């Protein structure tokens, strides 16, 4: 049919090793919106070229937003906006424990800003966003 979008090893690594490729990055954030599903896919190009450098996919599943960066070439990321600690890296693991939920949650509008935090500077990107506070339920409150 057409050309494969993802490098060969990405899917193979998931199937064989049951974990993302070592170059991939995965983050999660809290999400709350009447529409529980959102999807934003952003190709990342080489500076000044039409050659793909990677793909960033941001999507929600019910109350969790995921952001997956699939690099097609080795390299480092510049520091990324974490929206006041509301975006947590889960791959590669950044900490042994995941503090959840984060202080703020995204919705259908603000997830666009989350999706734009990884970009190739081909367009002006605005990440001004209003986030809603997330409610934290402690174990004591949940049981009593």
N, CA, C and O of each residue as an XYZ file, in Angstrom:
576
protein
N       0.833     -1.180      0.000
C       0.000      0.000      0.000
C       0.882      1.248      0.000
O       1.387      1.652     -1.047
N       1.069      1.868      1.188
C       1.886      3.066      1.276
C       3.109      2.814      2.126
O       3.354      1.699      2.587
N       3.871      3.873      2.324
C       5.053      3.772      3.166
C       4.650      3.678      4.629
O       3.641      4.246      5.047
N       5.461      2.947      5.407
C       5.229      2.892      6.839
C       5.557      4.244      7.450
O       6.544      4.875      7.071
N       4.743      4.689      8.386
C       4.996      5.953      9.060
C       5.995      5.764     10.187
O       6.880      6.599     10.372
N       5.870      4.684     10.940
C       6.741      4.444     12.084
C       7.923      3.581     11.696
O       7.790      2.696     10.851
N       9.085      3.825     12.301
C      10.238      2.967     12.050
C       9.929      1.520     12.437
O       9.146      1.271     13.354
N      10.537      0.586     11.746
C      10.279     -0.839     11.927
C      10.425     -1.290     13.384
O       9.575     -2.035     13.871
N      11.452     -0.872     14.078
C      11.734     -1.355     15.425
C      10.751     -0.922     16.486
O      10.716     -1.524     17.560
N       9.949      0.097     16.233
C       9.030      0.616     17.251
C       7.982     -0.434     17.618
O       7.842     -0.776     18.792
N       7.263     -0.937     16.657
C       6.243     -1.937     16.934
C       6.833     -3.269     17.347
O       6.273     -3.962     18.197
N       7.954     -3.632     16.757
C       8.602     -4.889     17.076
C       9.055     -4.912     18.532
O       8.916     -5.928     19.213
N       9.597     -3.790     19.008
C      10.030     -3.707     20.402
C       8.873     -3.876     21.369
O       9.011     -4.541     22.396
N       7.729     -3.276     21.045
C       6.548     -3.443     21.905
C       6.096     -4.898     21.934
O       5.740     -5.425     22.988
N       6.114     -5.537     20.780
C       5.653     -6.917     20.700
C       6.603     -7.880     21.411
O       6.156     -8.770     22.135
N       7.894     -7.708     21.211
C       8.874     -8.653     21.765
C       9.188     -8.364     23.233
O       9.158     -9.267     24.068
N       9.489     -7.104     23.541
C       9.962     -6.752     24.886
C       8.866     -6.243     25.815
O       9.101     -6.084     27.013
N       7.665     -5.982     25.280
C       6.540     -5.478     26.065
C       6.840     -4.148     26.749
O       6.347     -3.867     27.842
N       7.652     -3.345     26.088
C       7.923     -1.985     26.557
C       8.273     -1.127     25.353
O       8.703     -1.642     24.321
N       8.089      0.186     25.483
C       8.390      1.062     24.349
C       9.861      1.018     23.955
O      10.719      0.673     24.768
N      10.141      1.365     22.725
C      11.506      1.489     22.209
C      12.293      2.436     23.106
O      11.718      3.380     23.649
N      13.580      2.211     23.274
C      14.387      3.010     24.209
C      14.405      4.503     23.864
O      14.621      5.328     24.751
N      14.188      4.861     22.620
C      14.195      6.269     22.237
C      12.862      6.981     22.444
O      12.803      8.210     22.409
N      11.803      6.223     22.658
C      10.474      6.825     22.831
C      10.372      7.511     24.187
O      11.075      7.165     25.137
N       9.486      8.483     24.249
C       9.174      9.165     25.504
C       7.658      9.143     25.655
O       6.925      9.358     24.689
N       7.197      8.882     26.874
C       5.761      8.844     27.142
C       5.485      9.634     28.415
O       6.148      9.446     29.435
N       4.495     10.524     28.337
C       4.068     11.320     29.480
C       2.573     11.103     29.676
O       1.861     10.733     28.742
N       2.100     11.340     30.909
C       0.671     11.308     31.172
C       0.260     12.576     31.918
O       1.076     13.243     32.555
N      -1.011     12.879     31.819
C      -1.599     14.028     32.509
C      -3.049     13.689     32.817
O      -3.642     12.824     32.173
N      -3.615     14.371     33.801
C      -5.034     14.192     34.110
C      -5.857     14.894     33.030
O      -5.455     15.936     32.513
N      -7.005     14.316     32.696
C      -7.864     14.852     31.645
C      -9.307     14.757     32.110
O      -9.725     13.736     32.654
N     -10.064     15.821     31.895
C     -11.489     15.791     32.230
C     -12.232     16.666     31.231
O     -11.975     17.864     31.111
N     -13.150     16.041     30.525
C     -13.931     16.752     29.520
C     -15.171     15.905     29.229
O     -15.111     14.680     29.333
N     -16.295     16.532     28.866
C     -17.465     15.727     28.506
C     -17.172     14.747     27.367
O     -17.758     13.666     27.311
N     -16.273     15.121     26.469
C     -15.836     14.214     25.412
C     -14.573     13.521     25.912
O     -13.519     14.155     25.964
N     -14.641     12.232     26.285
C     -13.491     11.578     26.894
C     -12.366     11.220     25.923
O     -11.313     10.747     26.352
N     -12.571     11.437     24.622
C     -11.554     11.071     23.645
C     -11.072     12.299     22.879
O     -11.875     13.076     22.361
N      -9.775     12.462     22.815
C      -9.158     13.536     22.039
C      -7.909     12.960     21.371
O      -7.289     12.038     21.901
N      -7.542     13.499     20.213
C      -6.357     13.033     19.501
C      -5.739     14.189     18.729
O      -6.418     14.873     17.962
N      -4.434     14.402     18.940
C      -3.677     15.387     18.179
C      -2.370     14.711     17.772
O      -1.601     14.264     18.623
N      -2.128     14.641     16.474
C      -0.899     14.046     15.950
C      -0.090     15.143     15.272
O      -0.600     15.852     14.405
N       1.176     15.280     15.671
C       2.028     16.338     15.120
C       3.319     15.726     14.571
O       4.119     15.187     15.336
N       3.528     15.804     13.262
C       4.826     15.380     12.722
C       5.887     16.408     13.103
O       5.615     17.608     13.139
N       7.077     15.937     13.381
C       8.203     16.798     13.730
C       9.233     16.658     12.608
O       9.722     15.562     12.336
N       9.556     17.786     11.960
C      10.463     17.764     10.809
C      11.851     18.270     11.169
O      12.029     19.007     12.139
N      12.833     17.858     10.367
C      14.200     18.366     10.498
C      14.169     19.857     10.200
O      13.405     20.290      9.337
N      14.980     20.657     10.893
C      15.003     22.098     10.621
C      15.319     22.395      9.159
O      16.333     21.942      8.628
N      14.439     23.163      8.512
C      14.646     23.590      7.133
C      14.497     22.490      6.097
O      14.867     22.691      4.940
N      13.966     21.331      6.476
C      13.818     20.218      5.542
C      12.421     19.625      5.653
O      11.670     19.931      6.579
N      12.087     18.771      4.690
C      10.813     18.069      4.741
C      10.989     16.629      5.210
O      10.103     15.798      5.011
N      12.128     16.329      5.833
C      12.402     14.988      6.318
C      11.895     14.849      7.754
O      12.200     15.687      8.603
N      11.123     13.795      8.027
C      10.557     13.592      9.358
C      11.644     13.283     10.381
O      12.512     12.438     10.162
N      11.571     13.981     11.486
C      12.467     13.753     12.617
C      11.781     12.876     13.660
O      12.445     12.155     14.404
N      10.444     12.939     13.712
C       9.694     12.146     14.671
C       8.215     12.432     14.567
O       7.767     13.203     13.718
N       7.475     11.802     15.437
C       6.035     11.970     15.490
C       5.628     12.100     16.950
O       6.052     11.307     17.791
N       4.812     13.092     17.248
C       4.301     13.286     18.601
C       2.785     13.121     18.560
O       2.089     13.851     17.856
N       2.288     12.158     19.320
C       0.858     11.881     19.363
C       0.372     12.129     20.786
O       0.891     11.556     21.744
N      -0.627     12.989     20.905
C      -1.236     13.296     22.197
C      -2.692     12.862     22.114
O      -3.416     13.258     21.201
N      -3.115     12.046     23.072
C      -4.483     11.544     23.034
C      -4.992     11.326     24.452
O      -4.218     11.205     25.401
N      -6.313     11.281     24.568
C      -6.910     11.025     25.869
C      -7.717      9.736     25.814
O      -8.263      9.357     24.778
N      -7.771      9.084     26.951
C      -8.612      7.917     27.140
C      -9.315      8.124     28.473
O      -8.716      7.965     29.536
N     -10.562      8.472     28.404
C     -11.408      8.763     29.548
C     -10.798      9.885     30.392
O     -10.960     11.050     30.027
N     -10.107      9.600     31.493
C      -9.612     10.650     32.387
C      -8.101     10.805     32.379
O      -7.548     11.472     33.254
N      -7.428     10.209     31.417
C      -5.971     10.306     31.331
C      -5.572     10.741     29.922
O      -6.064     10.205     28.929
N      -4.679     11.717     29.854
C      -4.108     12.129     28.568
C      -2.712     11.527     28.461
O      -1.954     11.522     29.431
N      -2.387     11.034     27.306
C      -1.067     10.458     27.034
C      -0.391     11.296     25.967
O      -1.047     11.799     25.055
N       0.902     11.444     26.080
C       1.686     12.073     25.022
C       2.852     11.145     24.725
O       3.638     10.805     25.610
N       2.951     10.738     23.456
C       3.969      9.787     23.035
C       4.821     10.440     21.962
O       4.311     10.887     20.934
N       6.118     10.491     22.208
C       7.067     10.992     21.213
C       7.816      9.807     20.642
O       8.469      9.054     21.364
N       7.710      9.656     19.328
C       8.408      8.584     18.625
C       9.465      9.246     17.752
O       9.146      9.757     16.678
N      10.730      9.245     18.201
C      11.781      9.864     17.393
C      12.227      8.915     16.282
O      12.314      7.704     16.488
N      12.507      9.469     15.113
C      13.005      8.669     14.002
C      14.522      8.739     13.922
O      15.148      7.991     13.172
N      15.111      9.650     14.707
C      16.563      9.806     14.768
C      16.960     10.039     16.211
O      16.164     10.533     17.009
N      18.179      9.687     16.545
C      18.692      9.910     17.898
C      18.835     11.402     18.148
O      19.089     12.168     17.218
N      18.674     11.816     19.387
C      18.833     13.218     19.737
C      18.267     13.493     21.112
O      17.687     12.612     21.748
N      18.439     14.714     21.562
C      17.944     15.124     22.868
C      16.813     16.127     22.708
O      16.730     16.838     21.707
N      15.956     16.170     23.694
C      14.874     17.150     23.723
C      15.307     18.367     24.516
O      16.035     18.248     25.502
N      14.865     19.525     24.092
C      15.034     20.723     24.901
C      14.107     20.581     26.107
O      13.185     19.766     26.076
N      14.331     21.352     27.161
C      13.400     21.282     28.300
C      11.968     21.570     27.846
O      11.729     22.468     27.038
N      11.043     20.811     28.368
C       9.643     20.915     27.964
C       8.800     21.545     29.067
O       9.076     21.372     30.255
N       7.780     22.267     28.660
C       6.816     22.834     29.596
C       6.131     21.690     30.345
O       5.681     20.729     29.721
N       6.047     21.780     31.667
C       5.363     20.733     32.427
C       4.035     21.211     33.017
O       3.393     20.480     33.771
N       3.622     22.437     32.677
C       2.332     22.975     33.088
C       2.132     22.848     34.602
O       1.180     22.228     35.076
N       3.052     23.448     35.328
C       3.000     23.472     36.802
C       2.982     22.068     37.406
O       2.226     21.790     38.336
N       3.820     21.196     36.866
C       3.921     19.841     37.401
C       2.771     18.928     37.036
O       2.578     17.896     37.679
N       1.997     19.284     36.013
C       0.814     18.507     35.653
C       1.052     17.467     34.577
O       0.134     16.728     34.221
N       2.265     17.396     34.051
C       2.610     16.389     33.049
C       3.719     15.528     33.650
O       4.759     16.043     34.061
N       3.494     14.230     33.699
C       4.436     13.312     34.346
C       5.003     12.325     33.329
O       4.260     11.709     32.565
N       6.320     12.183     33.330
C       6.965     11.230     32.419
C       6.848      9.828     33.003
O       7.172      9.591     34.166
N       6.372      8.899     32.160
C       6.290      7.505     32.599
C       7.220      6.580     31.801
O       7.468      5.446     32.210
N       7.736      7.067     30.657
C       8.728      6.259     29.911
C       9.744      7.159     29.276
O       9.365      8.118     28.604
N      11.035      6.895     29.456
C      11.524      5.960     30.465
C      11.144      6.459     31.850
O      10.985      7.661     32.059
N      11.000      5.541     32.792
C      10.552      5.947     34.127
C      11.453      7.031     34.713
O      12.676      6.891     34.742
N      10.828      8.117     35.180
C      11.576      9.236     35.756
C      11.698      9.105     37.270
O      12.584      9.710     37.873
N      10.827      8.331     37.882
C      10.829      8.153     39.335
C      10.244      6.776     39.642
O       9.468      6.241     38.850
N      10.612      6.198     40.791
C      10.074      4.869     41.122
C       8.579      4.879     41.430
O       7.901      3.867     41.248
N       8.063      6.013     41.894
C       6.631      6.135     42.190
C       6.025      7.268     41.382
O       6.693      8.261     41.094
N       4.779      7.120     41.025
C       4.068      8.151     40.285
C       3.100      8.843     41.234
O       2.171      8.218     41.748
N       3.317     10.120     41.462
C       2.434     10.914     42.307
C       1.220     11.309     41.469
O       1.339     12.056     40.497
N       0.042     10.794     41.860
C      -1.148     10.994     41.040
C      -2.342     11.336     41.899
O      -2.455     10.751     42.977
N      -3.207     12.189     41.544
C      -3.203     12.949     40.301
C      -2.306     14.168     40.414
O      -1.964     14.593     41.518
N      -1.927     14.728     39.281
C      -1.146     15.962     39.284
C      -2.021     17.127     39.743
O      -3.235     16.972     39.877
N      -1.417     18.292     39.984
C      -2.191     19.409     40.532
C      -3.276     19.970     39.607
O      -4.263     20.522     40.094
N      -3.117     19.840     38.288
C      -4.094     20.392     37.350
C      -4.472     19.351     36.315
O      -3.733     18.396     36.074
N      -5.650     19.552     35.696
C      -6.112     18.631     34.657
C      -6.366     19.389     33.362
O      -6.681     20.579     33.377
N      -6.228     18.698     32.263
C      -6.451     19.253     30.934
C      -7.872     18.945     30.491
O      -8.514     18.033     31.011
N      -8.361     19.727     29.510
C      -9.645     19.446     28.887
C      -9.446     19.482     27.370
O      -8.314     19.577     26.896
N     -10.542     19.405     26.608
C     -10.444     19.336     25.145
C      -9.722     20.552     24.550
O      -9.033     20.426     23.537
N      -9.874     21.706     25.161
C      -9.202     22.911     24.671
C      -7.738     22.939     25.089
O      -6.861     23.173     24.257
N      -7.470     22.705     26.353
C      -6.092     22.811     26.850
C      -5.191     21.676     26.374
O      -3.968     21.813     26.395
N      -5.779     20.554     25.944
C      -4.943     19.461     25.435
C      -4.211     19.888     24.156
O      -3.183     19.310     23.801
N      -4.747     20.898     23.472
C      -4.067     21.435     22.286
C      -2.718     22.054     22.683
O      -1.734     21.921     21.956
N      -2.681     22.726     23.836
C      -1.427     23.301     24.323
C      -0.462     22.199     24.730
O       0.738     22.305     24.477
N      -0.962     21.157     25.350
C      -0.110     20.014     25.698
C       0.501     19.427     24.429
O       1.697     19.140     24.392
N      -0.305     19.249     23.401
C       0.181     18.686     22.138
C       1.245     19.567     21.495
O       2.144     19.060     20.824
N       1.156     20.868     21.691
C       2.084     21.802     21.046
C       3.414     21.941     21.777
O       4.315     22.604     21.263
N       3.572     21.344     22.953
C       4.826     21.542     23.694
C       6.017     20.866     23.024
O       7.161     21.229     23.299
N       5.773     19.903     22.161
C       6.831     19.293     21.350
C       6.557     19.711     19.919
O       5.565     19.295     19.321
N       7.441     20.536     19.369
C       7.214     21.056     18.021
C       8.548     21.293     17.332
O       9.601     21.234     17.966
N       8.500     21.558     16.052
C       9.715     21.736     15.253
C       9.980     23.197     14.895
O      10.820     23.476     14.040
N       9.282     24.124     15.531
C       9.455     25.568     15.330
C       9.127     26.030     13.912
O       9.611     27.077     13.483
N       8.325     25.281     13.184
C       7.907     25.714     11.851
C       6.748     26.696     11.917
O       6.464     27.394     10.944
N       6.091     26.748     13.040
C       4.955     27.646     13.210
C       5.063     28.297     14.591
O       5.716     27.768     15.491
N       4.422     29.434     14.739
C       4.368     30.062     16.049
C       3.428     29.251     16.922
O       2.286     28.987     16.548
N       3.919     28.860     18.087
C       3.139     28.030     18.982
C       2.849     28.812     20.249
O       3.755     29.340     20.894
N       1.576     28.877     20.595
C       1.160     29.515     21.836
C       0.691     28.429     22.786
O      -0.159     27.608     22.441
N       1.256     28.433     23.994
C       0.858     27.436     24.974
C       0.213     28.086     26.184
O       0.283     27.546     27.288
N      -0.416     29.244     25.990
C      -1.157     29.853     27.073
C      -2.426     29.041     27.270
O      -3.186     28.810     26.330
N      -2.639     28.620     28.485
C      -3.738     27.702     28.736
C      -4.267     27.909     30.153
O      -3.527     28.278     31.064
N      -5.539     27.667     30.310
C      -6.146     27.683     31.637
C      -6.433     26.241     32.018
O      -7.180     25.541     31.334
N      -5.834     25.805     33.116
C      -6.027     24.444     33.597
C      -6.944     24.462     34.812
O      -6.950     25.426     35.577
N      -7.706     23.409     34.985
C      -8.578     23.275     36.150
C      -7.852     22.499     37.235
O      -7.122     21.553     36.940
N      -8.045     22.892     38.494
C      -7.423     22.113     39.577
C      -7.954     20.682     39.587
O      -9.146     20.454     39.385
N      -7.075     19.737     39.820
C      -7.471     18.337     39.950
C      -7.788     18.066     41.418
O      -7.160     18.639     42.308
N      -8.746     17.207     41.666
C      -9.105     16.874     43.041
C      -8.384     15.609     43.447
O      -8.437     14.592     42.755
N      -7.714     15.687     44.571
C      -6.954     14.559     45.097
C      -7.770     13.921     46.212
O      -8.198     14.596     47.148
N      -7.978     12.626     46.104
C      -8.679     11.873     47.133
C      -7.647     11.056     47.885
O      -6.967     10.217     47.295
N      -7.523     11.294     49.179
C      -6.562     10.542     49.976
C      -7.165      9.197     50.337
O      -8.384      9.032     50.289
N      -6.346      8.254     50.692
C      -6.796      6.911     51.061
C      -7.741      6.974     52.263
O      -8.723      6.234     52.330
N      -7.435      7.863     53.211
C      -8.285      7.987     54.395
C      -9.686      8.452     54.005
O     -10.677      7.916     54.501
N      -9.776      9.452     53.116
C     -11.087      9.964     52.686
C     -11.831      8.921     51.855
O     -13.056      8.826     51.935
N     -11.105      8.143     51.061
C     -11.747      7.144     50.214
C     -12.337      6.015     51.062
O     -13.380      5.464     50.710
N     -11.686      5.665     52.173
C     -12.159      4.574     53.027
C     -13.168      5.012     54.076
O     -13.918      4.183     54.591
N     -13.202      6.296     54.401
C     -14.044      6.701     55.523
C     -15.060      7.627     55.102
O     -15.864      8.075     55.919
